[in-house]
Amino acid sequence: MDAEPEPYELITMGRLGVDLYPLQVGVPLARAETFGKFLGGSPANVAVAAARLGRRTALVSRTGADPFGEYLHTELRGYGVDDRWVTPVPAYPTPLTFCEIFPPDDFPIHFYRRPRAPDLEIRPEELDLGAIRAARAFWVTGTGLSVEPSREATLGALRERGEAGTGDLTFLDLDWRPALWPDPAEAGPLYREALRGATVAVGNLDECEVATGEREPYAAARALLAAGVRIAVVKQGPKGVLALTSDGESAEVAPLPVEVVNGLGAGDAFGGALCDGLLAGRDLDSALRRANAAGAIVAGRLACSPAMPYADEIDLALTTGTGTLPERTP
């Protein structure tokens, strides 16, 4: 008899698409002439980031039945992310995302997800709930709550983790993208429902305000804890990151200096490294410092998924005190 497969260390679920980034920094999209093509989508990038750090990861998502979908499967496998639960939706094209790059802090992003993104067609009845229950960590995003059937799939997976008692590391990335919601007014109540099924919440100040009504960092963190999570992580931009736990632990970490090239993938690198740190049993301060360093490294690079750092790069950034590192070929 074949042995039971080992549970995944991390399963992420949600957005997946192709990032097309101009290779000219500081050039408006209308005048850009050459682009780099990369795997994109926040949950996909988080899975890549964790895989770079040695974690056994998988992604639950969907693509179009088109060449861009084939490209994403190839990229996921190349990064060591299991793509068995990434399935085609023939009715819709694989999403594209363009950005403009104006360092240090202006990165307009343009989503092409019409008439509907395949990753919003994740269906509850198609989820491998056994694998989701068994995974050591599970990561979903707020965008998955924006429409059905993805909404019920996201909430159902969170309930499954909670009911099975396997949800110690069940992450909700608040991931507030108002342009991706048909009715942004629905977001607050749905975020609060999802928070009841999560144990770790991660969001910036805007996202925390949508989810809890609170914007002051400590008040937002306390509101996230009151909503049901055990660890609340509040990203404060230039002021760094704050985390509180339901056990009364706290940590606040300043950002790591970096010469910013493109800030768009930094949060995903932070998420993957945070998963890795908590899976490793690191204390909260150490996990946040490593996650912060991972984010800084990616902010200093053009792309998102190819830029995700290896563990020794995070070590080097923490040792040297800067996220500005040369890119390394895998």
Short mmCIF file of C-alpha atoms in Angstrom, two decimals, residues 67-305:
data_model
loop_
_atom_site.label_atom_id
_atom_site.label_comp_id
_atom_site.label_asym_id
_atom_site.label_seq_id
_atom_site.Cartn_x
_atom_site.Cartn_y
_atom_site.Cartn_z
CA PRO A 67 -1.14 30.13 -23.60
CA PHE A 68 -0.82 32.49 -20.63
CA GLY A 69 -2.38 29.79 -18.46
CA GLU A 70 0.16 27.28 -19.75
CA TYR A 71 2.92 29.77 -18.96
CA LEU A 72 1.73 30.09 -15.35
CA HIS A 73 1.74 26.32 -14.84
CA THR A 74 5.31 26.19 -16.13
CA GLU A 75 6.37 29.02 -13.84
CA LEU A 76 4.72 27.53 -10.74
CA ARG A 77 6.41 24.18 -11.29
CA GLY A 78 9.73 25.93 -11.95
CA TYR A 79 9.48 27.69 -8.59
CA GLY A 80 8.64 24.44 -6.80
CA VAL A 81 4.96 25.24 -6.19
CA ASP A 82 2.55 22.34 -6.71
CA ASP A 83 0.02 23.33 -9.38
CA ARG A 84 -2.32 20.34 -9.16
CA TRP A 85 -5.20 22.55 -7.95
CA VAL A 86 -4.73 25.20 -10.63
CA THR A 87 -7.40 24.38 -13.19
CA PRO A 88 -8.60 26.00 -16.45
CA VAL A 89 -11.75 28.04 -17.00
CA PRO A 90 -12.35 28.02 -20.78
CA ALA A 91 -14.87 30.87 -20.62
CA TYR A 92 -12.42 33.53 -19.37
CA PRO A 93 -8.91 34.67 -20.31
CA THR A 94 -5.97 34.48 -17.94
CA PRO A 95 -5.71 37.89 -16.19
CA LEU A 96 -2.99 40.38 -17.03
CA THR A 97 -1.65 43.08 -14.73
CA PHE A 98 0.39 46.06 -15.87
CA CYS A 99 2.19 48.48 -13.60
CA GLU A 100 4.07 51.75 -13.91
CA ILE A 101 7.30 52.18 -11.99
CA PHE A 102 8.08 55.56 -10.43
CA PRO A 103 10.37 54.92 -7.44
CA PRO A 104 10.41 55.29 -4.54
CA ASP A 105 6.69 55.16 -3.80
CA ASP A 106 4.48 55.47 -6.89
CA PHE A 107 3.55 52.23 -8.63
CA PRO A 108 0.19 52.55 -10.38
CA ILE A 109 -1.28 49.15 -11.14
CA HIS A 110 -3.77 48.27 -13.88
CA PHE A 111 -5.76 45.03 -13.65
CA TYR A 112 -7.17 43.36 -16.77
CA ARG A 113 -9.63 40.92 -15.21
CA ARG A 114 -12.69 41.35 -17.40
CA PRO A 115 -15.26 40.07 -18.02
CA ARG A 116 -14.27 37.94 -15.02
CA ALA A 117 -11.06 36.52 -13.63
CA PRO A 118 -10.78 32.70 -13.64
CA ASP A 119 -9.46 32.73 -10.06
CA LEU A 120 -12.86 34.00 -8.92
CA GLU A 121 -14.33 30.76 -10.27
CA ILE A 122 -12.79 28.64 -7.49
CA ARG A 123 -15.76 26.50 -6.42
CA PRO A 124 -16.41 25.08 -2.93
CA GLU A 125 -17.28 21.62 -4.23
CA GLU A 126 -13.97 21.35 -6.08
CA LEU A 127 -11.73 22.04 -3.06
CA ASP A 128 -9.55 19.25 -1.68
CA LEU A 129 -10.69 19.83 1.88
CA GLY A 130 -8.61 16.96 3.20
CA ALA A 131 -5.41 18.62 1.98
CA ILE A 132 -6.55 22.02 3.24
CA ARG A 133 -7.29 20.56 6.69
CA ALA A 134 -3.93 18.80 6.80
CA ALA A 135 -1.72 21.69 5.66
CA ARG A 136 0.42 23.17 8.40
CA ALA A 137 -0.44 26.67 7.13
CA PHE A 138 -3.18 28.00 4.86
CA TRP A 139 -3.32 31.47 3.26
CA VAL A 140 -6.33 33.21 1.68
CA THR A 141 -6.96 36.80 0.64
CA GLY A 142 -9.71 39.36 0.94
CA THR A 143 -10.09 39.54 -2.84
CA GLY A 144 -11.38 35.98 -2.76
CA LEU A 145 -14.40 37.29 -0.83
CA SER A 146 -15.42 39.76 -3.54
CA VAL A 147 -17.81 37.54 -5.55
CA GLU A 148 -19.29 34.07 -5.69
CA PRO A 149 -18.32 31.26 -6.02
CA SER A 150 -14.88 32.30 -4.74
CA ARG A 151 -16.50 33.91 -1.69
CA GLU A 152 -18.09 30.70 -0.42
CA ALA A 153 -15.00 28.67 -1.33
CA THR A 154 -12.86 31.03 0.78
CA LEU A 155 -15.23 31.09 3.75
CA GLY A 156 -15.83 27.35 3.50
CA ALA A 157 -12.11 26.58 3.55
CA LEU A 158 -11.67 28.80 6.61
CA ARG A 159 -14.56 27.06 8.38
CA GLU A 160 -13.09 23.67 7.50
CA ARG A 161 -9.77 24.57 9.06
CA GLY A 162 -11.47 25.83 12.22
CA GLU A 163 -13.82 22.87 12.61
CA ALA A 164 -11.01 20.39 12.07
CA GLY A 165 -8.88 22.05 14.74
CA THR A 166 -5.94 22.34 12.32
CA GLY A 167 -6.06 26.10 11.90
CA ASP A 168 -3.24 27.32 14.15
CA LEU A 169 -1.69 29.02 11.12
CA THR A 170 -4.67 30.08 9.03
CA PHE A 171 -3.82 33.42 7.43
CA LEU A 172 -6.18 36.05 6.10
CA ASP A 173 -4.34 38.60 3.98
CA LEU A 174 -6.78 41.52 3.98
CA ASP A 175 -5.59 42.44 0.46
CA TRP A 176 -7.99 45.35 -0.12
CA ARG A 177 -8.32 46.02 -3.85
CA PRO A 178 -11.51 48.11 -4.20
CA ALA A 179 -11.34 48.01 -8.01
CA LEU A 180 -11.82 44.24 -7.86
CA TRP A 181 -15.08 44.42 -5.86
CA PRO A 182 -18.38 44.87 -7.73
CA ASP A 183 -19.73 46.39 -4.51
CA PRO A 184 -16.95 47.63 -2.19
CA ALA A 185 -19.54 48.32 0.53
CA GLU A 186 -19.86 44.55 1.04
CA ALA A 187 -16.24 44.19 2.06
CA GLY A 188 -16.37 45.12 5.76
CA PRO A 189 -18.95 42.54 6.88
CA LEU A 190 -17.33 39.82 4.75
CA TYR A 191 -13.88 40.58 6.15
CA ARG A 192 -15.28 40.28 9.65
CA GLU A 193 -16.87 36.93 8.82
CA ALA A 194 -13.59 35.67 7.39
CA LEU A 195 -11.63 36.90 10.42
CA ARG A 196 -13.69 34.59 12.63
CA GLY A 197 -12.20 31.65 10.73
CA ALA A 198 -8.59 32.90 10.63
CA THR A 199 -5.90 32.82 13.28
CA VAL A 200 -3.48 35.31 11.69
CA ALA A 201 -4.54 38.57 10.01
CA VAL A 202 -2.15 40.62 7.87
CA GLY A 203 -2.95 44.06 6.47
CA ASN A 204 -1.83 47.62 5.97
CA LEU A 205 -3.56 50.60 7.56
CA ASP A 206 -6.06 51.06 4.72
CA GLU A 207 -6.97 47.38 4.81
CA CYS A 208 -7.32 47.33 8.59
CA GLU A 209 -9.64 50.31 8.41
CA VAL A 210 -11.91 48.53 5.91
CA ALA A 211 -11.97 45.37 8.02
CA THR A 212 -12.30 46.90 11.49
CA GLY A 213 -13.07 50.61 11.18
CA GLU A 214 -9.80 51.37 12.99
CA ARG A 215 -6.78 53.05 11.42
CA GLU A 216 -4.50 53.84 14.37
CA PRO A 217 -2.09 50.87 14.33
CA TYR A 218 -2.52 49.60 17.91
CA ALA A 219 -6.28 50.12 17.80
CA ALA A 220 -6.45 48.28 14.49
CA ALA A 221 -4.40 45.38 15.84
CA ARG A 222 -6.59 45.11 18.94
CA ALA A 223 -9.71 45.21 16.75
CA LEU A 224 -8.37 42.35 14.62
CA LEU A 225 -7.75 40.31 17.78
CA ALA A 226 -11.26 41.10 18.98
CA ALA A 227 -12.59 39.85 15.64
CA GLY A 228 -11.19 36.42 16.40
CA VAL A 229 -7.58 36.05 15.27
CA ARG A 230 -4.68 35.15 17.54
CA ILE A 231 -2.00 37.20 15.76
CA ALA A 232 -2.66 40.61 14.22
CA VAL A 233 0.02 41.99 11.89
CA VAL A 234 -0.35 45.63 10.88
CA LYS A 235 1.95 46.98 8.17
CA GLN A 236 2.66 50.69 8.69
CA GLY A 237 4.64 51.50 5.55
CA PRO A 238 7.65 53.72 6.36
CA LYS A 239 7.07 53.15 10.09
CA GLY A 240 7.58 49.40 9.82
CA VAL A 241 5.33 46.64 11.09
CA LEU A 242 3.46 46.01 14.33
CA ALA A 243 2.12 42.70 15.65
CA LEU A 244 0.04 41.85 18.71
CA THR A 245 -1.09 38.43 19.90
CA SER A 246 -4.08 37.31 21.92
CA ASP A 247 -1.61 36.15 24.61
CA GLY A 248 -0.40 39.71 25.15
CA GLU A 249 2.84 39.46 23.16
CA SER A 250 3.82 42.41 21.00
CA ALA A 251 6.55 43.29 18.54
CA GLU A 252 7.27 46.37 16.45
CA VAL A 253 9.98 46.30 13.79
CA ALA A 254 11.38 49.23 11.83
CA PRO A 255 11.74 48.89 8.06
CA LEU A 256 15.05 47.79 6.56
CA PRO A 257 16.59 50.53 4.38
CA VAL A 258 16.56 49.80 0.64
CA GLU A 259 16.95 51.63 -2.66
CA VAL A 260 13.41 51.02 -3.93
CA VAL A 261 12.97 49.89 -7.53
CA ASN A 262 9.44 48.43 -7.42
CA GLY A 263 7.44 48.13 -4.21
CA LEU A 264 4.63 45.94 -5.55
CA GLY A 265 5.99 42.51 -4.56
CA ALA A 266 7.30 43.47 -1.13
CA GLY A 267 4.11 42.52 0.72
CA ASP A 268 4.03 39.07 -0.87
CA ALA A 269 7.66 38.44 0.05
CA PHE A 270 6.79 39.58 3.58
CA GLY A 271 3.88 37.10 3.65
CA GLY A 272 5.89 34.12 2.45
CA ALA A 273 8.68 34.83 4.92
CA LEU A 274 6.19 35.36 7.75
CA CYS A 275 4.68 31.94 7.01
CA ASP A 276 8.16 30.43 7.00
CA GLY A 277 9.13 32.09 10.28
CA LEU A 278 5.98 31.02 12.13
CA LEU A 279 6.22 27.49 10.68
CA ALA A 280 9.78 27.35 11.99
CA GLY A 281 8.58 28.30 15.48
CA ARG A 282 10.44 31.59 15.54
CA ASP A 283 9.39 34.15 18.11
CA LEU A 284 7.24 37.01 16.85
CA ASP A 285 10.03 39.59 16.72
CA SER A 286 12.37 37.30 14.77
CA ALA A 287 9.64 36.26 12.34
CA LEU A 288 8.76 39.90 11.67
CA ARG A 289 12.38 40.94 11.17
CA ARG A 290 12.92 38.23 8.59
CA ALA A 291 9.65 39.03 6.85
CA ASN A 292 10.56 42.73 6.79
CA ALA A 293 13.96 41.90 5.28
CA ALA A 294 12.36 39.72 2.60
CA GLY A 295 10.02 42.55 1.66
CA ALA A 296 12.86 45.05 1.49
CA ILE A 297 14.90 42.78 -0.80
CA VAL A 298 12.03 42.47 -3.28
CA ALA A 299 11.33 46.21 -3.16
CA GLY A 300 14.88 46.68 -4.41
CA ARG A 301 14.22 44.54 -7.50
CA LEU A 302 12.07 45.00 -10.60
CA ALA A 303 9.96 41.86 -10.67
CA CYS A 304 7.91 40.08 -8.01
CA SER A 305 8.06 36.30 -8.29
#
